[in-house]
Amino acid sequence: MEFHFIRGSMIDGKTGGYRSEWQRTLSWFAVFAFQSRPGLKSNLSLRPGRRMLKTGLLMDTLNTPTRPPRPSRLKGAHKGKGRGRPLTAATELNKTPAPILLVDLPGILSHPPDHPNHITALKASLDALQQCLAIHSNLGSDGSGSLSLEQEMRAYGMMSEIGMKVLAAGLGGQDGPDWAKGVESEIDNAINEGTRLCQQIASLRPHKPYFTLMRAHLLMWQHQFKTCRALLKREIGNFTSSDSPATVYTCYFTYLSALLASSLTQPADTSNALQALTKLQNIATSREDNDIAALCLATRLQILMRAGFWDLVGEACEAAEAAAGLKFYADAAANSSSTLGTPEHLVNAQPSSSTTLDNPTTSKPLQISTKLQVLILSVIYYTYMSQPKVASPRLTFLHQLLDSDALGTFPDGCIDVTLSSGPTMLIRVTHPRVLYETAFLISGLSKRDVAGRKPRCRVFIQEGLGVADEVDKMVPFPLNGSIRDVQEVDERLNKIKADMLCQLASIHIMRSEFNEAEDALTNLIAHARTTGLFRSFASRIVLIQAHLAHALGKADRALQCYQSAGFLERSGGGSSSSFIVLSARIGEVILRLSSQGQPINNRADEAELKAMSLEVVGECRRGGPPFEAVTRILEAVWATGIVDVKNKLKAAIESTSRCQDNHLRALILALMSNMYLLTASDHAQVMLKTCQQLAIGLGAPLNNEDELANGGTVVGNAPLGLWVGEKFVELYRRNGQDEKAERQMQINLGLREAMDRLLGRDTGDTSTETAAENDDGMEVEVGGVSQKHQQKVDIAEQMMMDTS
């Protein structure tokens, strides 16, 4: 987690402080920027630019057509020679000293970072400021036409800010253009000169924190995080009651950026960051800046989730929701009421009436942004805790907020915040486009049930991919942004799309839609390579390949992919307890358990396999709620008593039912029913029927005619369906129900054909023959079942384990 590249602005006549953004799957939710200081008014008005900043329109301020003034408005233009106002204005303009004109030129040349003339404007602005300061320093001793001390300070501030934009554009290195080489030293010199003026002139001392913040930005860009932390900590300690709230908040947020920034040699300081955030929240509360206090609580929630402090996240989530004005019932899982987990304003709403939401046109944009971020984080948290009933109303409310055009209140991600006293504060939050596409991603992740004809998880992901592939989508950026801002938004959108492709491939595998899964994997690999994300997603791609090979019965390939996925994750900096490493180890253990008696390379003996399983069980316990059901299954495999096995499987079925994971629930039902076949056949038959329905639903087609029972070829999960079908035949024959047994055998024929197609995907062997032949060409039956048929049943029973 990282705050980085903080920037203020003197270009439009104001000074400021900071900007920061989070990174990775939870890195979409807290970005800050400050732009305000008293005084320092520019000689040239930039009101059109300010209006465009607030409306989010991408316009070229220099190329915007303007009409000439009407003759009636030119007073005295036709009453005499040279008496018109335009001539007087030109005369006054000619009398304006060159340094004063040059110091205001960057404000006129300002362009959004995605504008084609942005770099040209940076070069022209940098040249103008260099000439301005050179002329100012070379003036005569009388000082006629020189800059005032305030204007000189502004020039140094703009020099440092524009220089930071040049660095953010990647132009300041040895490979950059000639005009940008040495800009880093110019930034350092401008900060030193500006700091010197603020220290010497009493009227300029309130502006000293601006240059301190610019120094902090430069240090962070140079990855000198420890020096930056010490600098900002000293600055915070020097604050007095006369400092404006905007200055105090800016320095605190910048200090958070430095504390959370990390490198190979300088780790992040999460504990001190939480302490600083608590102090900032107390200051905002004491000054009655409730919106800033709510933003602090939302940031605290994200830091805790990012750091993995899950025991503290629940309390932080409730506090953040309360501060953001979101009121939910606390215990949604225990109460059976249908209104549980629903916002209070939604409980009394009539089904035919629309839900009452905050009007985006009257609500404060920062409040709406904080609500969106808190809702996204809370949905992620409760999904992680396997509490979909608690996450569902929050997800519904999130969708309603987005449908009410809440993102239109801050179209370019910049929000003006009015504080209790002092100047306003311009905060840059997560870009609305990132929030919009993130909502599709977490919607698909929070819906765990993949069974049915149109599972909602697949619908959300597919719709999200459609939104991500929009050709004409508009992503506006503010005038005070940098090229790095554009690159970061593009990078996050690319990562969100890659996450959605990963999830789509996983859904297709769980639904036995293998052609679609291979297409999704192909698109994922192509997207990752095109956008430069392949190294980041390599371990996930290999893990999905392992799941696909496991589902297709390719044990050797699946084993290699599981081991490779864990290796890639660890070599890429992931810990041995990360989600991907643990998932790969679980898959390897289950693959080895299900392959006993079948040829597989690198076979482990029973003692080694048991030791590996128990080690994975310990890691799953530390992994939290997502691995609870898998932990119970692996414990049941090695349990010694029948009662102990049943209790562990019962706990596993309760866990999957609570989190609505029907994919894993089908496996557990099959394992439990197998234990009751001889002792309680009625109970076993009930569980087998439920398991059979789930097997059909795991890949149910859109049309009924395509199902196997209606003459189609789609069977859902073929290995699990064939295994359940064979168990039904066994039960029917034992109970003397020969007609039911015959009907079930006919259904099993279609399932065997599906198994043949599944096993012969690479070899092209789609034969439906069910009997083996001996050397004389005669079919060989074993116990009433052919050898080849028995082998298919055994393989189906083993492949049933891959549903975990």
PDB file of N, CA and C in Angstrom, residues 120-204:
ATOM      1  N   THR A 120       4.241  19.748 -24.571  1.00  0.00           N
ATOM      2  CA  THR A 120       4.665  21.014 -25.170  1.00  0.00           C
ATOM      3  C   THR A 120       4.413  22.178 -24.223  1.00  0.00           C
ATOM      4  N   ALA A 121       3.270  22.126 -23.531  1.00  0.00           N
ATOM      5  CA  ALA A 121       2.961  23.176 -22.561  1.00  0.00           C
ATOM      6  C   ALA A 121       3.936  23.141 -21.384  1.00  0.00           C
ATOM      7  N   LEU A 122       4.341  21.941 -20.959  1.00  0.00           N
ATOM      8  CA  LEU A 122       5.317  21.837 -19.878  1.00  0.00           C
ATOM      9  C   LEU A 122       6.646  22.459 -20.282  1.00  0.00           C
ATOM     10  N   LYS A 123       7.074  22.179 -21.494  1.00  0.00           N
ATOM     11  CA  LYS A 123       8.348  22.740 -21.977  1.00  0.00           C
ATOM     12  C   LYS A 123       8.272  24.259 -22.063  1.00  0.00           C
ATOM     13  N   ALA A 124       7.179  24.774 -22.611  1.00  0.00           N
ATOM     14  CA  ALA A 124       7.035  26.224 -22.728  1.00  0.00           C
ATOM     15  C   ALA A 124       6.954  26.884 -21.352  1.00  0.00           C
ATOM     16  N   SER A 125       6.246  26.263 -20.431  1.00  0.00           N
ATOM     17  CA  SER A 125       6.129  26.821 -19.082  1.00  0.00           C
ATOM     18  C   SER A 125       7.478  26.819 -18.375  1.00  0.00           C
ATOM     19  N   LEU A 126       8.221  25.734 -18.531  1.00  0.00           N
ATOM     20  CA  LEU A 126       9.533  25.654 -17.900  1.00  0.00           C
ATOM     21  C   LEU A 126      10.478  26.706 -18.486  1.00  0.00           C
ATOM     22  N   ASP A 127      10.445  26.866 -19.799  1.00  0.00           N
ATOM     23  CA  ASP A 127      11.284  27.892 -20.431  1.00  0.00           C
ATOM     24  C   ASP A 127      10.882  29.286 -19.959  1.00  0.00           C
ATOM     25  N   ALA A 128       9.568  29.532 -19.842  1.00  0.00           N
ATOM     26  CA  ALA A 128       9.100  30.848 -19.411  1.00  0.00           C
ATOM     27  C   ALA A 128       9.566  31.164 -18.000  1.00  0.00           C
ATOM     28  N   LEU A 129       9.482  30.204 -17.111  1.00  0.00           N
ATOM     29  CA  LEU A 129       9.912  30.449 -15.734  1.00  0.00           C
ATOM     30  C   LEU A 129      11.422  30.617 -15.645  1.00  0.00           C
ATOM     31  N   GLN A 130      12.180  29.851 -16.427  1.00  0.00           N
ATOM     32  CA  GLN A 130      13.630  30.015 -16.427  1.00  0.00           C
ATOM     33  C   GLN A 130      14.022  31.407 -16.917  1.00  0.00           C
ATOM     34  N   GLN A 131      13.391  31.873 -17.979  1.00  0.00           N
ATOM     35  CA  GLN A 131      13.680  33.214 -18.480  1.00  0.00           C
ATOM     36  C   GLN A 131      13.214  34.284 -17.498  1.00  0.00           C
ATOM     37  N   CYS A 132      12.076  34.029 -16.859  1.00  0.00           N
ATOM     38  CA  CYS A 132      11.551  34.984 -15.882  1.00  0.00           C
ATOM     39  C   CYS A 132      12.539  35.190 -14.741  1.00  0.00           C
ATOM     40  N   LEU A 133      13.027  34.101 -14.177  1.00  0.00           N
ATOM     41  CA  LEU A 133      13.958  34.200 -13.059  1.00  0.00           C
ATOM     42  C   LEU A 133      15.316  34.744 -13.516  1.00  0.00           C
ATOM     43  N   ALA A 134      15.725  34.420 -14.758  1.00  0.00           N
ATOM     44  CA  ALA A 134      16.994  34.935 -15.267  1.00  0.00           C
ATOM     45  C   ALA A 134      16.927  36.444 -15.468  1.00  0.00           C
ATOM     46  N   ILE A 135      15.832  36.930 -16.038  1.00  0.00           N
ATOM     47  CA  ILE A 135      15.678  38.379 -16.243  1.00  0.00           C
ATOM     48  C   ILE A 135      15.593  39.087 -14.903  1.00  0.00           C
ATOM     49  N   HIS A 136      14.850  38.480 -13.976  1.00  0.00           N
ATOM     50  CA  HIS A 136      14.690  39.102 -12.660  1.00  0.00           C
ATOM     51  C   HIS A 136      16.039  39.243 -11.942  1.00  0.00           C
ATOM     52  N   SER A 137      16.878  38.248 -12.055  1.00  0.00           N
ATOM     53  CA  SER A 137      18.167  38.299 -11.365  1.00  0.00           C
ATOM     54  C   SER A 137      19.169  39.209 -12.062  1.00  0.00           C
ATOM     55  N   ASN A 138      18.962  39.532 -13.342  1.00  0.00           N
ATOM     56  CA  ASN A 138      19.916  40.351 -14.099  1.00  0.00           C
ATOM     57  C   ASN A 138      19.489  41.806 -14.208  1.00  0.00           C
ATOM     58  N   LEU A 139      18.418  42.195 -13.523  1.00  0.00           N
ATOM     59  CA  LEU A 139      17.968  43.579 -13.598  1.00  0.00           C
ATOM     60  C   LEU A 139      18.948  44.500 -12.880  1.00  0.00           C
ATOM     61  N   GLY A 140      18.824  45.757 -13.198  1.00  0.00           N
ATOM     62  CA  GLY A 140      19.726  46.730 -12.596  1.00  0.00           C
ATOM     63  C   GLY A 140      19.491  46.882 -11.109  1.00  0.00           C
ATOM     64  N   SER A 141      20.340  47.728 -10.525  1.00  0.00           N
ATOM     65  CA  SER A 141      20.264  47.917  -9.081  1.00  0.00           C
ATOM     66  C   SER A 141      18.996  48.636  -8.661  1.00  0.00           C
ATOM     67  N   ASP A 142      18.388  49.415  -9.599  1.00  0.00           N
ATOM     68  CA  ASP A 142      17.158  50.106  -9.226  1.00  0.00           C
ATOM     69  C   ASP A 142      15.986  49.155  -9.110  1.00  0.00           C
ATOM     70  N   GLY A 143      16.090  47.954  -9.736  1.00  0.00           N
ATOM     71  CA  GLY A 143      15.047  46.946  -9.612  1.00  0.00           C
ATOM     72  C   GLY A 143      13.785  47.270 -10.373  1.00  0.00           C
ATOM     73  N   SER A 144      13.829  48.170 -11.314  1.00  0.00           N
ATOM     74  CA  SER A 144      12.641  48.521 -12.076  1.00  0.00           C
ATOM     75  C   SER A 144      12.210  47.336 -12.937  1.00  0.00           C
ATOM     76  N   GLY A 145      10.936  47.013 -12.849  1.00  0.00           N
ATOM     77  CA  GLY A 145      10.377  45.924 -13.634  1.00  0.00           C
ATOM     78  C   GLY A 145      10.622  44.561 -13.069  1.00  0.00           C
ATOM     79  N   SER A 146      11.208  44.469 -11.894  1.00  0.00           N
ATOM     80  CA  SER A 146      11.477  43.156 -11.308  1.00  0.00           C
ATOM     81  C   SER A 146      10.237  42.624 -10.617  1.00  0.00           C
ATOM     82  N   LEU A 147      10.301  41.356 -10.231  1.00  0.00           N
ATOM     83  CA  LEU A 147       9.187  40.712  -9.533  1.00  0.00           C
ATOM     84  C   LEU A 147       9.167  41.154  -8.077  1.00  0.00           C
ATOM     85  N   SER A 148       7.966  41.203  -7.528  1.00  0.00           N
ATOM     86  CA  SER A 148       7.850  41.404  -6.095  1.00  0.00           C
ATOM     87  C   SER A 148       8.285  40.125  -5.386  1.00  0.00           C
ATOM     88  N   LEU A 149       8.474  40.223  -4.081  1.00  0.00           N
ATOM     89  CA  LEU A 149       8.895  39.042  -3.327  1.00  0.00           C
ATOM     90  C   LEU A 149       7.838  37.935  -3.407  1.00  0.00           C
ATOM     91  N   GLU A 150       6.595  38.341  -3.399  1.00  0.00           N
ATOM     92  CA  GLU A 150       5.522  37.342  -3.498  1.00  0.00           C
ATOM     93  C   GLU A 150       5.525  36.683  -4.864  1.00  0.00           C
ATOM     94  N   GLN A 151       5.714  37.473  -5.908  1.00  0.00           N
ATOM     95  CA  GLN A 151       5.757  36.907  -7.256  1.00  0.00           C
ATOM     96  C   GLN A 151       7.001  36.037  -7.445  1.00  0.00           C
ATOM     97  N   GLU A 152       8.096  36.432  -6.848  1.00  0.00           N
ATOM     98  CA  GLU A 152       9.306  35.615  -6.946  1.00  0.00           C
ATOM     99  C   GLU A 152       9.103  34.261  -6.269  1.00  0.00           C
ATOM    100  N   MET A 153       8.443  34.293  -5.123  1.00  0.00           N
ATOM    101  CA  MET A 153       8.159  33.030  -4.440  1.00  0.00           C
ATOM    102  C   MET A 153       7.235  32.149  -5.294  1.00  0.00           C
ATOM    103  N   ARG A 154       6.247  32.792  -5.914  1.00  0.00           N
ATOM    104  CA  ARG A 154       5.346  32.027  -6.797  1.00  0.00           C
ATOM    105  C   ARG A 154       6.121  31.404  -7.944  1.00  0.00           C
ATOM    106  N   ALA A 155       7.059  32.124  -8.498  1.00  0.00           N
ATOM    107  CA  ALA A 155       7.842  31.604  -9.615  1.00  0.00           C
ATOM    108  C   ALA A 155       8.637  30.370  -9.190  1.00  0.00           C
ATOM    109  N   TYR A 156       9.233  30.416  -8.005  1.00  0.00           N
ATOM    110  CA  TYR A 156       9.972  29.248  -7.528  1.00  0.00           C
ATOM    111  C   TYR A 156       9.016  28.077  -7.251  1.00  0.00           C
ATOM    112  N   GLY A 157       7.847  28.388  -6.736  1.00  0.00           N
ATOM    113  CA  GLY A 157       6.882  27.316  -6.493  1.00  0.00           C
ATOM    114  C   GLY A 157       6.430  26.656  -7.778  1.00  0.00           C
ATOM    115  N   MET A 158       6.142  27.480  -8.815  1.00  0.00           N
ATOM    116  CA  MET A 158       5.725  26.913 -10.095  1.00  0.00           C
ATOM    117  C   MET A 158       6.855  26.146 -10.761  1.00  0.00           C
ATOM    118  N   MET A 159       8.074  26.630 -10.572  1.00  0.00           N
ATOM    119  CA  MET A 159       9.219  25.917 -11.136  1.00  0.00           C
ATOM    120  C   MET A 159       9.329  24.514 -10.545  1.00  0.00           C
ATOM    121  N   SER A 160       9.178  24.399  -9.236  1.00  0.00           N
ATOM    122  CA  SER A 160       9.261  23.081  -8.605  1.00  0.00           C
ATOM    123  C   SER A 160       8.091  22.197  -9.012  1.00  0.00           C
ATOM    124  N   GLU A 161       6.899  22.774  -9.125  1.00  0.00           N
ATOM    125  CA  GLU A 161       5.734  21.965  -9.479  1.00  0.00           C
ATOM    126  C   GLU A 161       5.788  21.471 -10.916  1.00  0.00           C
ATOM    127  N   ILE A 162       6.129  22.349 -11.840  1.00  0.00           N
ATOM    128  CA  ILE A 162       6.223  21.941 -13.244  1.00  0.00           C
ATOM    129  C   ILE A 162       7.367  20.954 -13.423  1.00  0.00           C
ATOM    130  N   GLY A 163       8.450  21.161 -12.677  1.00  0.00           N
ATOM    131  CA  GLY A 163       9.537  20.189 -12.739  1.00  0.00           C
ATOM    132  C   GLY A 163       9.104  18.814 -12.272  1.00  0.00           C
ATOM    133  N   MET A 164       8.273  18.753 -11.233  1.00  0.00           N
ATOM    134  CA  MET A 164       7.770  17.460 -10.773  1.00  0.00           C
ATOM    135  C   MET A 164       6.867  16.823 -11.832  1.00  0.00           C
ATOM    136  N   LYS A 165       6.122  17.638 -12.567  1.00  0.00           N
ATOM    137  CA  LYS A 165       5.309  17.097 -13.658  1.00  0.00           C
ATOM    138  C   LYS A 165       6.195  16.522 -14.766  1.00  0.00           C
ATOM    139  N   VAL A 166       7.315  17.187 -15.008  1.00  0.00           N
ATOM    140  CA  VAL A 166       8.250  16.673 -16.023  1.00  0.00           C
ATOM    141  C   VAL A 166       8.823  15.337 -15.565  1.00  0.00           C
ATOM    142  N   LEU A 167       9.162  15.228 -14.284  1.00  0.00           N
ATOM    143  CA  LEU A 167       9.655  13.952 -13.759  1.00  0.00           C
ATOM    144  C   LEU A 167       8.580  12.881 -13.833  1.00  0.00           C
ATOM    145  N   ALA A 168       7.329  13.252 -13.524  1.00  0.00           N
ATOM    146  CA  ALA A 168       6.235  12.281 -13.577  1.00  0.00           C
ATOM    147  C   ALA A 168       5.986  11.789 -14.988  1.00  0.00           C
ATOM    148  N   ALA A 169       6.328  12.621 -15.978  1.00  0.00           N
ATOM    149  CA  ALA A 169       6.167  12.209 -17.377  1.00  0.00           C
ATOM    150  C   ALA A 169       7.307  11.324 -17.848  1.00  0.00           C
ATOM    151  N   GLY A 170       8.307  11.079 -16.987  1.00  0.00           N
ATOM    152  CA  GLY A 170       9.430  10.232 -17.364  1.00  0.00           C
ATOM    153  C   GLY A 170      10.415  10.902 -18.287  1.00  0.00           C
ATOM    154  N   LEU A 171      10.518  12.232 -18.227  1.00  0.00           N
ATOM    155  CA  LEU A 171      11.381  12.974 -19.150  1.00  0.00           C
ATOM    156  C   LEU A 171      12.659  13.484 -18.503  1.00  0.00           C
ATOM    157  N   GLY A 172      12.830  13.254 -17.200  1.00  0.00           N
ATOM    158  CA  GLY A 172      13.950  13.863 -16.516  1.00  0.00           C
ATOM    159  C   GLY A 172      15.209  13.025 -16.467  1.00  0.00           C
ATOM    160  N   GLY A 173      15.195  11.821 -17.012  1.00  0.00           N
ATOM    161  CA  GLY A 173      16.367  10.954 -16.948  1.00  0.00           C
ATOM    162  C   GLY A 173      17.368  11.239 -18.048  1.00  0.00           C
ATOM    163  N   GLN A 174      18.352  10.335 -18.123  1.00  0.00           N
ATOM    164  CA  GLN A 174      19.392  10.502 -19.140  1.00  0.00           C
ATOM    165  C   GLN A 174      18.854  10.297 -20.544  1.00  0.00           C
ATOM    166  N   ASP A 175      17.777   9.508 -20.651  1.00  0.00           N
ATOM    167  CA  ASP A 175      17.191   9.243 -21.974  1.00  0.00           C
ATOM    168  C   ASP A 175      16.172  10.284 -22.375  1.00  0.00           C
ATOM    169  N   GLY A 176      15.924  11.274 -21.521  1.00  0.00           N
ATOM    170  CA  GLY A 176      14.934  12.291 -21.825  1.00  0.00           C
ATOM    171  C   GLY A 176      15.444  13.322 -22.807  1.00  0.00           C
ATOM    172  N   PRO A 177      14.587  14.228 -23.223  1.00  0.00           N
ATOM    173  CA  PRO A 177      15.016  15.279 -24.161  1.00  0.00           C
ATOM    174  C   PRO A 177      16.002  16.232 -23.487  1.00  0.00           C
ATOM    175  N   ASP A 178      16.703  16.989 -24.303  1.00  0.00           N
ATOM    176  CA  ASP A 178      17.731  17.888 -23.781  1.00  0.00           C
ATOM    177  C   ASP A 178      17.142  18.944 -22.861  1.00  0.00           C
ATOM    178  N   TRP A 179      15.952  19.462 -23.207  1.00  0.00           N
ATOM    179  CA  TRP A 179      15.389  20.543 -22.399  1.00  0.00           C
ATOM    180  C   TRP A 179      14.978  20.069 -21.005  1.00  0.00           C
ATOM    181  N   ALA A 180      14.799  18.736 -20.815  1.00  0.00           N
ATOM    182  CA  ALA A 180      14.364  18.221 -19.522  1.00  0.00           C
ATOM    183  C   ALA A 180      15.510  17.696 -18.670  1.00  0.00           C
ATOM    184  N   LYS A 181      16.711  17.595 -19.228  1.00  0.00           N
ATOM    185  CA  LYS A 181      17.845  17.097 -18.458  1.00  0.00           C
ATOM    186  C   LYS A 181      18.262  18.131 -17.411  1.00  0.00           C
ATOM    187  N   GLY A 182      18.533  17.660 -16.237  1.00  0.00           N
ATOM    188  CA  GLY A 182      18.900  18.554 -15.145  1.00  0.00           C
ATOM    189  C   GLY A 182      17.732  19.180 -14.432  1.00  0.00           C
ATOM    190  N   VAL A 183      16.496  18.746 -14.752  1.00  0.00           N
ATOM    191  CA  VAL A 183      15.325  19.359 -14.118  1.00  0.00           C
ATOM    192  C   VAL A 183      15.268  19.023 -12.629  1.00  0.00           C
ATOM    193  N   GLU A 184      15.833  17.886 -12.245  1.00  0.00           N
ATOM    194  CA  GLU A 184      15.802  17.510 -10.830  1.00  0.00           C
ATOM    195  C   GLU A 184      16.602  18.493  -9.982  1.00  0.00           C
ATOM    196  N   SER A 185      17.747  18.911 -10.483  1.00  0.00           N
ATOM    197  CA  SER A 185      18.539  19.906  -9.745  1.00  0.00           C
ATOM    198  C   SER A 185      17.851  21.266  -9.736  1.00  0.00           C
ATOM    199  N   GLU A 186      17.124  21.591 -10.810  1.00  0.00           N
ATOM    200  CA  GLU A 186      16.377  22.850 -10.840  1.00  0.00           C
ATOM    201  C   GLU A 186      15.249  22.832  -9.811  1.00  0.00           C
ATOM    202  N   ILE A 187      14.613  21.676  -9.654  1.00  0.00           N
ATOM    203  CA  ILE A 187      13.566  21.564  -8.635  1.00  0.00           C
ATOM    204  C   ILE A 187      14.165  21.783  -7.251  1.00  0.00           C
ATOM    205  N   ASP A 188      15.288  21.147  -6.995  1.00  0.00           N
ATOM    206  CA  ASP A 188      15.937  21.286  -5.697  1.00  0.00           C
ATOM    207  C   ASP A 188      16.325  22.738  -5.428  1.00  0.00           C
ATOM    208  N   ASN A 189      16.860  23.408  -6.427  1.00  0.00           N
ATOM    209  CA  ASN A 189      17.262  24.808  -6.262  1.00  0.00           C
ATOM    210  C   ASN A 189      16.041  25.701  -6.048  1.00  0.00           C
ATOM    211  N   ALA A 190      14.952  25.447  -6.788  1.00  0.00           N
ATOM    212  CA  ALA A 190      13.747  26.260  -6.627  1.00  0.00           C
ATOM    213  C   ALA A 190      13.151  26.083  -5.231  1.00  0.00           C
ATOM    214  N   ILE A 191      13.150  24.863  -4.702  1.00  0.00           N
ATOM    215  CA  ILE A 191      12.628  24.633  -3.353  1.00  0.00           C
ATOM    216  C   ILE A 191      13.496  25.349  -2.323  1.00  0.00           C
ATOM    217  N   ASN A 192      14.810  25.318  -2.508  1.00  0.00           N
ATOM    218  CA  ASN A 192      15.705  25.997  -1.569  1.00  0.00           C
ATOM    219  C   ASN A 192      15.477  27.504  -1.586  1.00  0.00           C
ATOM    220  N   GLU A 193      15.366  28.086  -2.778  1.00  0.00           N
ATOM    221  CA  GLU A 193      15.167  29.526  -2.875  1.00  0.00           C
ATOM    222  C   GLU A 193      13.803  29.929  -2.320  1.00  0.00           C
ATOM    223  N   GLY A 194      12.770  29.158  -2.624  1.00  0.00           N
ATOM    224  CA  GLY A 194      11.457  29.473  -2.079  1.00  0.00           C
ATOM    225  C   GLY A 194      11.416  29.366  -0.564  1.00  0.00           C
ATOM    226  N   THR A 195      12.074  28.353  -0.019  1.00  0.00           N
ATOM    227  CA  THR A 195      12.137  28.208   1.440  1.00  0.00           C
ATOM    228  C   THR A 195      12.895  29.383   2.062  1.00  0.00           C
ATOM    229  N   ARG A 196      13.963  29.831   1.410  1.00  0.00           N
ATOM    230  CA  ARG A 196      14.734  30.959   1.928  1.00  0.00           C
ATOM    231  C   ARG A 196      13.888  32.221   1.986  1.00  0.00           C
ATOM    232  N   LEU A 197      13.113  32.490   0.955  1.00  0.00           N
ATOM    233  CA  LEU A 197      12.252  33.675   0.960  1.00  0.00           C
ATOM    234  C   LEU A 197      11.211  33.603   2.071  1.00  0.00           C
ATOM    235  N   CYS A 198      10.619  32.423   2.247  1.00  0.00           N
ATOM    236  CA  CYS A 198       9.589  32.278   3.281  1.00  0.00           C
ATOM    237  C   CYS A 198      10.163  32.441   4.682  1.00  0.00           C
ATOM    238  N   GLN A 199      11.413  32.074   4.865  1.00  0.00           N
ATOM    239  CA  GLN A 199      12.038  32.224   6.173  1.00  0.00           C
ATOM    240  C   GLN A 199      12.472  33.658   6.440  1.00  0.00           C
ATOM    241  N   GLN A 200      12.841  34.398   5.406  1.00  0.00           N
ATOM    242  CA  GLN A 200      13.338  35.755   5.592  1.00  0.00           C
ATOM    243  C   GLN A 200      12.227  36.788   5.665  1.00  0.00           C
ATOM    244  N   ILE A 201      11.142  36.568   4.944  1.00  0.00           N
ATOM    245  CA  ILE A 201      10.056  37.545   4.865  1.00  0.00           C
ATOM    246  C   ILE A 201       8.911  37.065   5.749  1.00  0.00           C
ATOM    247  N   ALA A 202       8.516  37.872   6.708  1.00  0.00           N
ATOM    248  CA  ALA A 202       7.490  37.463   7.667  1.00  0.00           C
ATOM    249  C   ALA A 202       6.145  37.222   6.987  1.00  0.00           C
ATOM    250  N   SER A 203       5.798  38.037   5.988  1.00  0.00           N
ATOM    251  CA  SER A 203       4.501  37.876   5.338  1.00  0.00           C
ATOM    252  C   SER A 203       4.409  36.601   4.509  1.00  0.00           C
ATOM    253  N   LEU A 204       5.549  36.010   4.186  1.00  0.00           N
ATOM    254  CA  LEU A 204       5.555  34.793   3.366  1.00  0.00           C
ATOM    255  C   LEU A 204       5.726  33.522   4.192  1.00  0.00           C
TER     256      LEU A 204
END
